[in-house]
Structure formats: structure tokens, C-alpha cells
CSV table of N, CA and C in Angstrom, one decimal:
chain,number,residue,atom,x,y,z
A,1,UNK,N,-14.8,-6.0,-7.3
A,1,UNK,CA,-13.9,-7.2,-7.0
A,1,UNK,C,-12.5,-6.7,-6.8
A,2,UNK,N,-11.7,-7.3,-5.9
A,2,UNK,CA,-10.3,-6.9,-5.4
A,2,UNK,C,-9.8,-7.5,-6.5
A,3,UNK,N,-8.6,-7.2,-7.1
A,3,UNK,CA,-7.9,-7.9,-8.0
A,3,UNK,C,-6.2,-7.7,-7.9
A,4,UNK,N,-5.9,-9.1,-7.4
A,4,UNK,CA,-4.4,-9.1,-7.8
A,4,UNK,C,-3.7,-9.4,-8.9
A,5,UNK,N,-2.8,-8.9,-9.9
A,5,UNK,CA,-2.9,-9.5,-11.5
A,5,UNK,C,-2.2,-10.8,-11.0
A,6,UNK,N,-1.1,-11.5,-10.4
A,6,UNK,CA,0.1,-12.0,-10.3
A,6,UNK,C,-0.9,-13.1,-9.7
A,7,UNK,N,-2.2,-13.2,-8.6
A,7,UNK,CA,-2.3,-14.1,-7.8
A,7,UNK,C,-3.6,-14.2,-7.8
A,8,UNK,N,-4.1,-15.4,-8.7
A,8,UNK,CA,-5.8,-15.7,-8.7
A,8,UNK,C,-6.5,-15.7,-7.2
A,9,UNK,N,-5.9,-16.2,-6.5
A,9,UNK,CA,-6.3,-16.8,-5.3
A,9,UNK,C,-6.1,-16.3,-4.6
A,10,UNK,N,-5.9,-14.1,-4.8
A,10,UNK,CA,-6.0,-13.3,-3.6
A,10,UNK,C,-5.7,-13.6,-2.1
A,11,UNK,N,-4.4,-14.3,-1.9
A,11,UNK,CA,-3.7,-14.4,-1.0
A,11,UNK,C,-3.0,-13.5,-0.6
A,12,UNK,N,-3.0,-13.0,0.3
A,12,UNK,CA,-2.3,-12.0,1.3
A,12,UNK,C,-1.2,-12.2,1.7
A,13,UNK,N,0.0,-11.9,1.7
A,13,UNK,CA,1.1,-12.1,2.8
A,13,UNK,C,1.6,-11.3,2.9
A,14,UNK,N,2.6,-11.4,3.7
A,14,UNK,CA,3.5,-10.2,4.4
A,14,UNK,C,4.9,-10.2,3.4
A,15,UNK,N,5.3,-9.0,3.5
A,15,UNK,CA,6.9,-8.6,2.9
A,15,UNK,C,7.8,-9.6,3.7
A,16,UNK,N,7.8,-10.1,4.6
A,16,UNK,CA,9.0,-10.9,5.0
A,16,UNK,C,8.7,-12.7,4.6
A,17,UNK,N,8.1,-12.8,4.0
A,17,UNK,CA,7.6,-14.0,3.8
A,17,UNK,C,7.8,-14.0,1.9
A,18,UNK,N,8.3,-13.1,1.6
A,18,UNK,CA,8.6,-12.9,0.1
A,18,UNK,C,10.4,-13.4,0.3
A,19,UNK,N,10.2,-13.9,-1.7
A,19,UNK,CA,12.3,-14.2,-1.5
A,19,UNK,C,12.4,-12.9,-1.2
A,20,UNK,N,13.7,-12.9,-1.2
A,20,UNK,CA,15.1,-11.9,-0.5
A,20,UNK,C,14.8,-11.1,-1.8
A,21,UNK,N,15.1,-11.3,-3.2
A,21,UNK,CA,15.2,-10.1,-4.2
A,21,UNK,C,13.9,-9.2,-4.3
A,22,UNK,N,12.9,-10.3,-4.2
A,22,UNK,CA,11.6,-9.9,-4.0
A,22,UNK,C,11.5,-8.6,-2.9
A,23,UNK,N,11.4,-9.1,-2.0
A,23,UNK,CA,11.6,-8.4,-0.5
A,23,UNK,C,12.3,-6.8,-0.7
A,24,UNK,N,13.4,-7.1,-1.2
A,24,UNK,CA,14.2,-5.4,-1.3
A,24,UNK,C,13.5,-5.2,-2.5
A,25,UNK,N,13.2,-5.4,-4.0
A,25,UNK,CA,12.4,-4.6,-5.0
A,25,UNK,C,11.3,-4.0,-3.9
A,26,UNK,N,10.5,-4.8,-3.0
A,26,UNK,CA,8.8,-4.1,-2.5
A,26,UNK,C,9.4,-3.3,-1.9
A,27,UNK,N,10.4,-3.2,-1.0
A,27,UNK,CA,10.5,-1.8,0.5
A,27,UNK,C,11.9,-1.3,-0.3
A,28,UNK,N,12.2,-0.9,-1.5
A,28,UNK,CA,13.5,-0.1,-2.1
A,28,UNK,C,12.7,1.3,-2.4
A,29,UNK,N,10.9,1.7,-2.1
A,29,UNK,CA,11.1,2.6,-2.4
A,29,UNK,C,10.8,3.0,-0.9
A,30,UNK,N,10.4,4.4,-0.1
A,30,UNK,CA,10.3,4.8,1.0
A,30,UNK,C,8.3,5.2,0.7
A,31,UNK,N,8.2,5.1,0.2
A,31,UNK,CA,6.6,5.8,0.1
A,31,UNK,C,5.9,4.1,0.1
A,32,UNK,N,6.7,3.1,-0.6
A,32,UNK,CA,6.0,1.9,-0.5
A,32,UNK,C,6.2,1.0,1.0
A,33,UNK,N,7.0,1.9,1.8
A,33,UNK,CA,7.8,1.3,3.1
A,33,UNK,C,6.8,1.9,4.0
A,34,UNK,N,6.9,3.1,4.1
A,34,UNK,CA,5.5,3.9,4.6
A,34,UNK,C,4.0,3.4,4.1
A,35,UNK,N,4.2,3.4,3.1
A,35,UNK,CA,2.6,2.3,3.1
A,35,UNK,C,2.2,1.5,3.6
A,36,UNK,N,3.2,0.5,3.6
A,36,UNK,CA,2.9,-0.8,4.2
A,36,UNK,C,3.0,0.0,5.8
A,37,UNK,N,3.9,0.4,6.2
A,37,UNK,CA,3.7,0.3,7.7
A,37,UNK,C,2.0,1.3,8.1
A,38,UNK,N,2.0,2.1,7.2
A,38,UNK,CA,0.3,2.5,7.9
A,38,UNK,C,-0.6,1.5,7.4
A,39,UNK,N,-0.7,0.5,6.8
A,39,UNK,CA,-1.6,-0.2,6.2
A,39,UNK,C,-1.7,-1.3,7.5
A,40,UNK,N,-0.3,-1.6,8.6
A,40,UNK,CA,-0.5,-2.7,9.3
A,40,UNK,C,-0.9,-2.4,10.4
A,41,UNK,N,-1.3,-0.9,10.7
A,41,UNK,CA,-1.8,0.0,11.8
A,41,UNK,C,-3.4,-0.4,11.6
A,42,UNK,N,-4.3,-0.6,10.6
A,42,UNK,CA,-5.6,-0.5,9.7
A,42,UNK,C,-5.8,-2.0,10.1
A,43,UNK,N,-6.9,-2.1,10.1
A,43,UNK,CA,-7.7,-4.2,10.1
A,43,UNK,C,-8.7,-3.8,9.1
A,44,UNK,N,-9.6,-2.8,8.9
A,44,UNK,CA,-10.4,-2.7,7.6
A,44,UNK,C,-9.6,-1.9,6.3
A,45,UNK,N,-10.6,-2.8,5.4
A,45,UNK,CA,-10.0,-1.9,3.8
A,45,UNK,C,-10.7,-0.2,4.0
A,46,UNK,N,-9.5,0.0,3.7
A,46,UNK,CA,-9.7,1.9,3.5
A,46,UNK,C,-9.5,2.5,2.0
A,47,UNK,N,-9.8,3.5,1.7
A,47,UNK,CA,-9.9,4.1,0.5
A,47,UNK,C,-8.5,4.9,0.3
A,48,UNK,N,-8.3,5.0,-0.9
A,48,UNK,CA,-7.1,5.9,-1.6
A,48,UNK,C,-6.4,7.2,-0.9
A,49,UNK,N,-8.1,8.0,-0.6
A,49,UNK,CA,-7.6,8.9,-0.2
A,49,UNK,C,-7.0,9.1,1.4
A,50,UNK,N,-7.6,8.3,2.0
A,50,UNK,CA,-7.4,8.2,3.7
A,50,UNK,C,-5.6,7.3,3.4
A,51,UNK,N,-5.6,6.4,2.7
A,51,UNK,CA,-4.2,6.0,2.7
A,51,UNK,C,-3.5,7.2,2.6
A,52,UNK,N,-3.5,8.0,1.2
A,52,UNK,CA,-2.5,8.9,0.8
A,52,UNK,C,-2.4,9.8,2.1
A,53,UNK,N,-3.8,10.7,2.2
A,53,UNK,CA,-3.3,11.2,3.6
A,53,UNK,C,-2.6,10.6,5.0
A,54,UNK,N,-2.7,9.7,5.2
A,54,UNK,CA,-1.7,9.3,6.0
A,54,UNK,C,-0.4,8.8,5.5
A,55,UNK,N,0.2,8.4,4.6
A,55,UNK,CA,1.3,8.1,4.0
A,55,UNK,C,1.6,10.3,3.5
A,56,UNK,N,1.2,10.9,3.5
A,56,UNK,CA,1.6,11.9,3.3
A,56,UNK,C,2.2,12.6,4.7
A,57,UNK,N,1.1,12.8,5.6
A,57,UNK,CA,1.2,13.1,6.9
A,57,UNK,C,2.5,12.4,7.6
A,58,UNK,N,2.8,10.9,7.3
A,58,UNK,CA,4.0,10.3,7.5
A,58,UNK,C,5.5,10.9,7.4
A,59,UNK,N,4.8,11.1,5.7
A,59,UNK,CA,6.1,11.4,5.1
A,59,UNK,C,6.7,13.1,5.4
A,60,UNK,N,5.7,13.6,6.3
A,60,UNK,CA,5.9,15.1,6.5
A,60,UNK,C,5.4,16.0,5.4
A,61,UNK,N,4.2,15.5,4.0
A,61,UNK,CA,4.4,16.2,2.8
A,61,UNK,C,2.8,16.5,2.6
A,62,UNK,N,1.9,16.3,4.0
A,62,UNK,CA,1.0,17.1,4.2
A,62,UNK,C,-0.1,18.4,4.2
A,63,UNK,N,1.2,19.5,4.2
A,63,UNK,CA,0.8,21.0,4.6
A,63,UNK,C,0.4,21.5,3.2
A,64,UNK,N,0.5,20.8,2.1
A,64,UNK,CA,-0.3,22.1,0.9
A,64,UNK,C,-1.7,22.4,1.6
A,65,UNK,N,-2.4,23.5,1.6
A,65,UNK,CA,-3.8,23.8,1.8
A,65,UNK,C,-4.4,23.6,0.7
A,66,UNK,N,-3.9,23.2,-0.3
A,66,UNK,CA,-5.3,22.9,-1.4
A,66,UNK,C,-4.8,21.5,-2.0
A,67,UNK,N,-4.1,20.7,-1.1
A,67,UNK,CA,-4.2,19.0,-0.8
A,67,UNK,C,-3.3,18.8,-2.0
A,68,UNK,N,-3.1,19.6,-2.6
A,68,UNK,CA,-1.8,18.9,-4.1
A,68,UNK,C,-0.6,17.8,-3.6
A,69,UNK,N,0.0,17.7,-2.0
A,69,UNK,CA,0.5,16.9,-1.7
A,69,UNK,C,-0.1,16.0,-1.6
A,70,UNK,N,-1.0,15.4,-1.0
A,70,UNK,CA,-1.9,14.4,-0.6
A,70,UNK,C,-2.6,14.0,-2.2
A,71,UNK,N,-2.8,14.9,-2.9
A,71,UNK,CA,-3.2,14.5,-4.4
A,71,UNK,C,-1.8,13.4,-5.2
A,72,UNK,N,-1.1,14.2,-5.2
A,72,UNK,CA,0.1,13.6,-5.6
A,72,UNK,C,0.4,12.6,-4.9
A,73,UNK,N,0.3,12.2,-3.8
A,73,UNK,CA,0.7,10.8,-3.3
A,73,UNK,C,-0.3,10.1,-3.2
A,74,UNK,N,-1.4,10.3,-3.5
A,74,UNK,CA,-2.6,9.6,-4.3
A,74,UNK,C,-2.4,8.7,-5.6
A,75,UNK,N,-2.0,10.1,-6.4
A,75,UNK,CA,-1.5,9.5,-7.9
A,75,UNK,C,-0.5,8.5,-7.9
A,76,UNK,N,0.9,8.6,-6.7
A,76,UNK,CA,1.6,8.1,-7.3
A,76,UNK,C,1.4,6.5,-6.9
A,77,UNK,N,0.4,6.4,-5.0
A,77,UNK,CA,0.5,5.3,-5.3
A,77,UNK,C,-0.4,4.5,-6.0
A,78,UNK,N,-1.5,4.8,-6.6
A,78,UNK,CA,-2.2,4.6,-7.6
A,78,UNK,C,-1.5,4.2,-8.6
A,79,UNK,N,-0.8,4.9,-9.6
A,79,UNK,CA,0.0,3.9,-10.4
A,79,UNK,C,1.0,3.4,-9.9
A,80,UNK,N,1.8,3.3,-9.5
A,80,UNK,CA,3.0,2.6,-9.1
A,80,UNK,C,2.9,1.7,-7.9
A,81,UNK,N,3.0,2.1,-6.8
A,81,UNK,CA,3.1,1.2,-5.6
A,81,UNK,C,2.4,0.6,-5.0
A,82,UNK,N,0.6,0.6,-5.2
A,82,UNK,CA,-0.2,0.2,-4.8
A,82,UNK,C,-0.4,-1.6,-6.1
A,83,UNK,N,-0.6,-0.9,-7.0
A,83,UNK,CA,-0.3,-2.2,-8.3
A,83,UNK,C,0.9,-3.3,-7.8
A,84,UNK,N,2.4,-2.7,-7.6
A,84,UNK,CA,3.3,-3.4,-7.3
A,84,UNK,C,3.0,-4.1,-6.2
A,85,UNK,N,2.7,-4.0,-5.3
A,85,UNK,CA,2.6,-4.4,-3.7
A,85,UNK,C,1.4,-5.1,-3.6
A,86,UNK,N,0.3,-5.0,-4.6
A,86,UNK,CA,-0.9,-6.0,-4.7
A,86,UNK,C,-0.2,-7.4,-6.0
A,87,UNK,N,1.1,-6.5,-7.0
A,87,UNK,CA,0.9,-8.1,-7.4
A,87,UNK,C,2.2,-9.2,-6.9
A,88,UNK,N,3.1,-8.4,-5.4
A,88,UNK,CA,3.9,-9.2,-4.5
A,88,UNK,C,3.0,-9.9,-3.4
A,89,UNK,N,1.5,-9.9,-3.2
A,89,UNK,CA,0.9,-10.5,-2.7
A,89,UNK,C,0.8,-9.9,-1.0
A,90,UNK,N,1.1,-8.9,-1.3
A,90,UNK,CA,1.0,-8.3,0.6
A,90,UNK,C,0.2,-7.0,0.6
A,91,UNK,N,-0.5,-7.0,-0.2
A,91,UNK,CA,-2.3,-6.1,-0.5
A,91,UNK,C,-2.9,-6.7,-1.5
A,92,UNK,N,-4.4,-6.0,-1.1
A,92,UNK,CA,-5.3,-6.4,-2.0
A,92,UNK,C,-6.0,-5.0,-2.7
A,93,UNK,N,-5.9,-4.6,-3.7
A,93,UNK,CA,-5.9,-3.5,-4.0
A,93,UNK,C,-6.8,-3.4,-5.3
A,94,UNK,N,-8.2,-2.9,-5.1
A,94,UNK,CA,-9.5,-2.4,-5.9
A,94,UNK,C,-8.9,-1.2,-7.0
A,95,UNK,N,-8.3,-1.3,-7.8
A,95,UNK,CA,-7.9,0.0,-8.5
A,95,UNK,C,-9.1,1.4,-9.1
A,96,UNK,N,-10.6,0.0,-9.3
A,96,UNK,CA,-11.7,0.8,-9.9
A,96,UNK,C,-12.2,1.5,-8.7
A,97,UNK,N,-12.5,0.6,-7.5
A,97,UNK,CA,-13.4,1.5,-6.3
A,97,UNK,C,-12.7,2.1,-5.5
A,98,UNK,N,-10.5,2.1,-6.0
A,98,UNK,CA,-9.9,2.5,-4.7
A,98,UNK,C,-9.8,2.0,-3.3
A,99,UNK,N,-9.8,1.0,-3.1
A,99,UNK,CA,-9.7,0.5,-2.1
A,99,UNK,C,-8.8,-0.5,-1.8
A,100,UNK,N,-7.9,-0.3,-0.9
A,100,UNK,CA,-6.8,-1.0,-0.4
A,100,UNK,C,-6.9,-1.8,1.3
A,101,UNK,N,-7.1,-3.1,0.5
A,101,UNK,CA,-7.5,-3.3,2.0
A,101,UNK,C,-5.7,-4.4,2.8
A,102,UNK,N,-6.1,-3.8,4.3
A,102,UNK,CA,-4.5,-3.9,5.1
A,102,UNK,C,-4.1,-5.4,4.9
A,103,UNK,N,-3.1,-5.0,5.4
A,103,UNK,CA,-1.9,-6.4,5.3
A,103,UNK,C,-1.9,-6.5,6.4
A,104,UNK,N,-2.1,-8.1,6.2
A,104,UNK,CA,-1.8,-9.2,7.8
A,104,UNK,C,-1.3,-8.7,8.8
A,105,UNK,N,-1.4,-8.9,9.9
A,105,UNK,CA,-0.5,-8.7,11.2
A,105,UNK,C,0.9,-9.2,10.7
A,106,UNK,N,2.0,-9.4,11.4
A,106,UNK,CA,3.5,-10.2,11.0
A,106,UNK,C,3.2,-10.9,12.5
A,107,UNK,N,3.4,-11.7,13.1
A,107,UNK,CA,2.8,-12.6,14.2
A,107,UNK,C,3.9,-12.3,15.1
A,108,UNK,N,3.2,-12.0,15.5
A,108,UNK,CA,4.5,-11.1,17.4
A,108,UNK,C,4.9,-12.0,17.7
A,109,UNK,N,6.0,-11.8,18.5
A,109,UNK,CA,6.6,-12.9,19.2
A,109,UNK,C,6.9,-12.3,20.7
């Protein structure tokens, strides 16, 4: 089961649809700013590790050969930024099966 702690009713929205203080706490860090933007690239829920690798690849912090960067940006957003950003309501994030599934479109104009 997906679990948001903050939102029974697993509602999705977007970071611009959050208050203002709200809004700068979710995107003040740059790894949770990078998340979001490869998560809006995604329409199906993907796994921990396909996020990190690409949030690492992003971030340019790809090249260890025995994945400790991609490990580490696993970890971190496992505790930290994946929790935060599921309980501001703009993911839905499985902490047991790892799985993070994408955030809404933002509606083009």
C-alpha cells in the first residue's frame, strides 16, 4: 500500500499548488528539486533505484563504478526527501516496496 503519513486520501498535487512557505521548504533542497523534475518526465510508479540513478546522473554524481553514488542518493532520498515530498502531497511514496510513483503533469498552457 502507498502511504502518505500527512494525507489519508492519497491525493497528489503539484509543488505549485502548495502555500508559499510550504512550496520553498519542498524545492530549498536541490536533490528534492531534481526529483521532482525527473519524476514529471515518468507517468508510471518506478522504483528507488531507477529514481536515484537518474536523480544522480542529473546531478552529475553518477561515475563511481561500484554505484556508492547512486547508493548514497538512494539512501538519502529514502530518508529524507522522498518521506518529505510524499507527506507535502506531490508523491506517493511505498517506503516498504520502494516505490515512488510520478507527480501530475502541471497543466500546460
Amino acid at each position: 500500500m502507498i502511504q502518505s503519513p500527512t494525507d489519508s486520501t492519497d491525493t497528489v498535487t503539484s509543488a505549485a499548488d502548495l502555500p508559499p512557505d510550504d512550496r520553498h521548504r519542498l524545492l530549498a533542497a536541490e536533490r528534492r528539486r531534481v526529483a521532482l523534475e525527473v519524476l514529471t518526465d515518468w507517468t508510471e510508479p518506478v522504483d528507488l533505484e531507477s529514481l536515484a540513478a537518474a536523480v544522480a546522473t542529473r546531478e552529475g554524481d553518477d561515475v563511481g563504478a561500484d554505484g556508492t553514488n547512486v547508493e548514497h542518493v538512494a539512501i538519502t532520498l529514502h530518508h529524507a526527501h522522498l518521506p518529505m515530498m510524499a507527506d507535502f502531497g506531490v508523491i506517493r511514496y511505498d517506503s516498504e516496496a520502494t516505490r515512488v510513483e510520478a507527480c501530475p503533469r502541471e497543466h500546460e498552457s
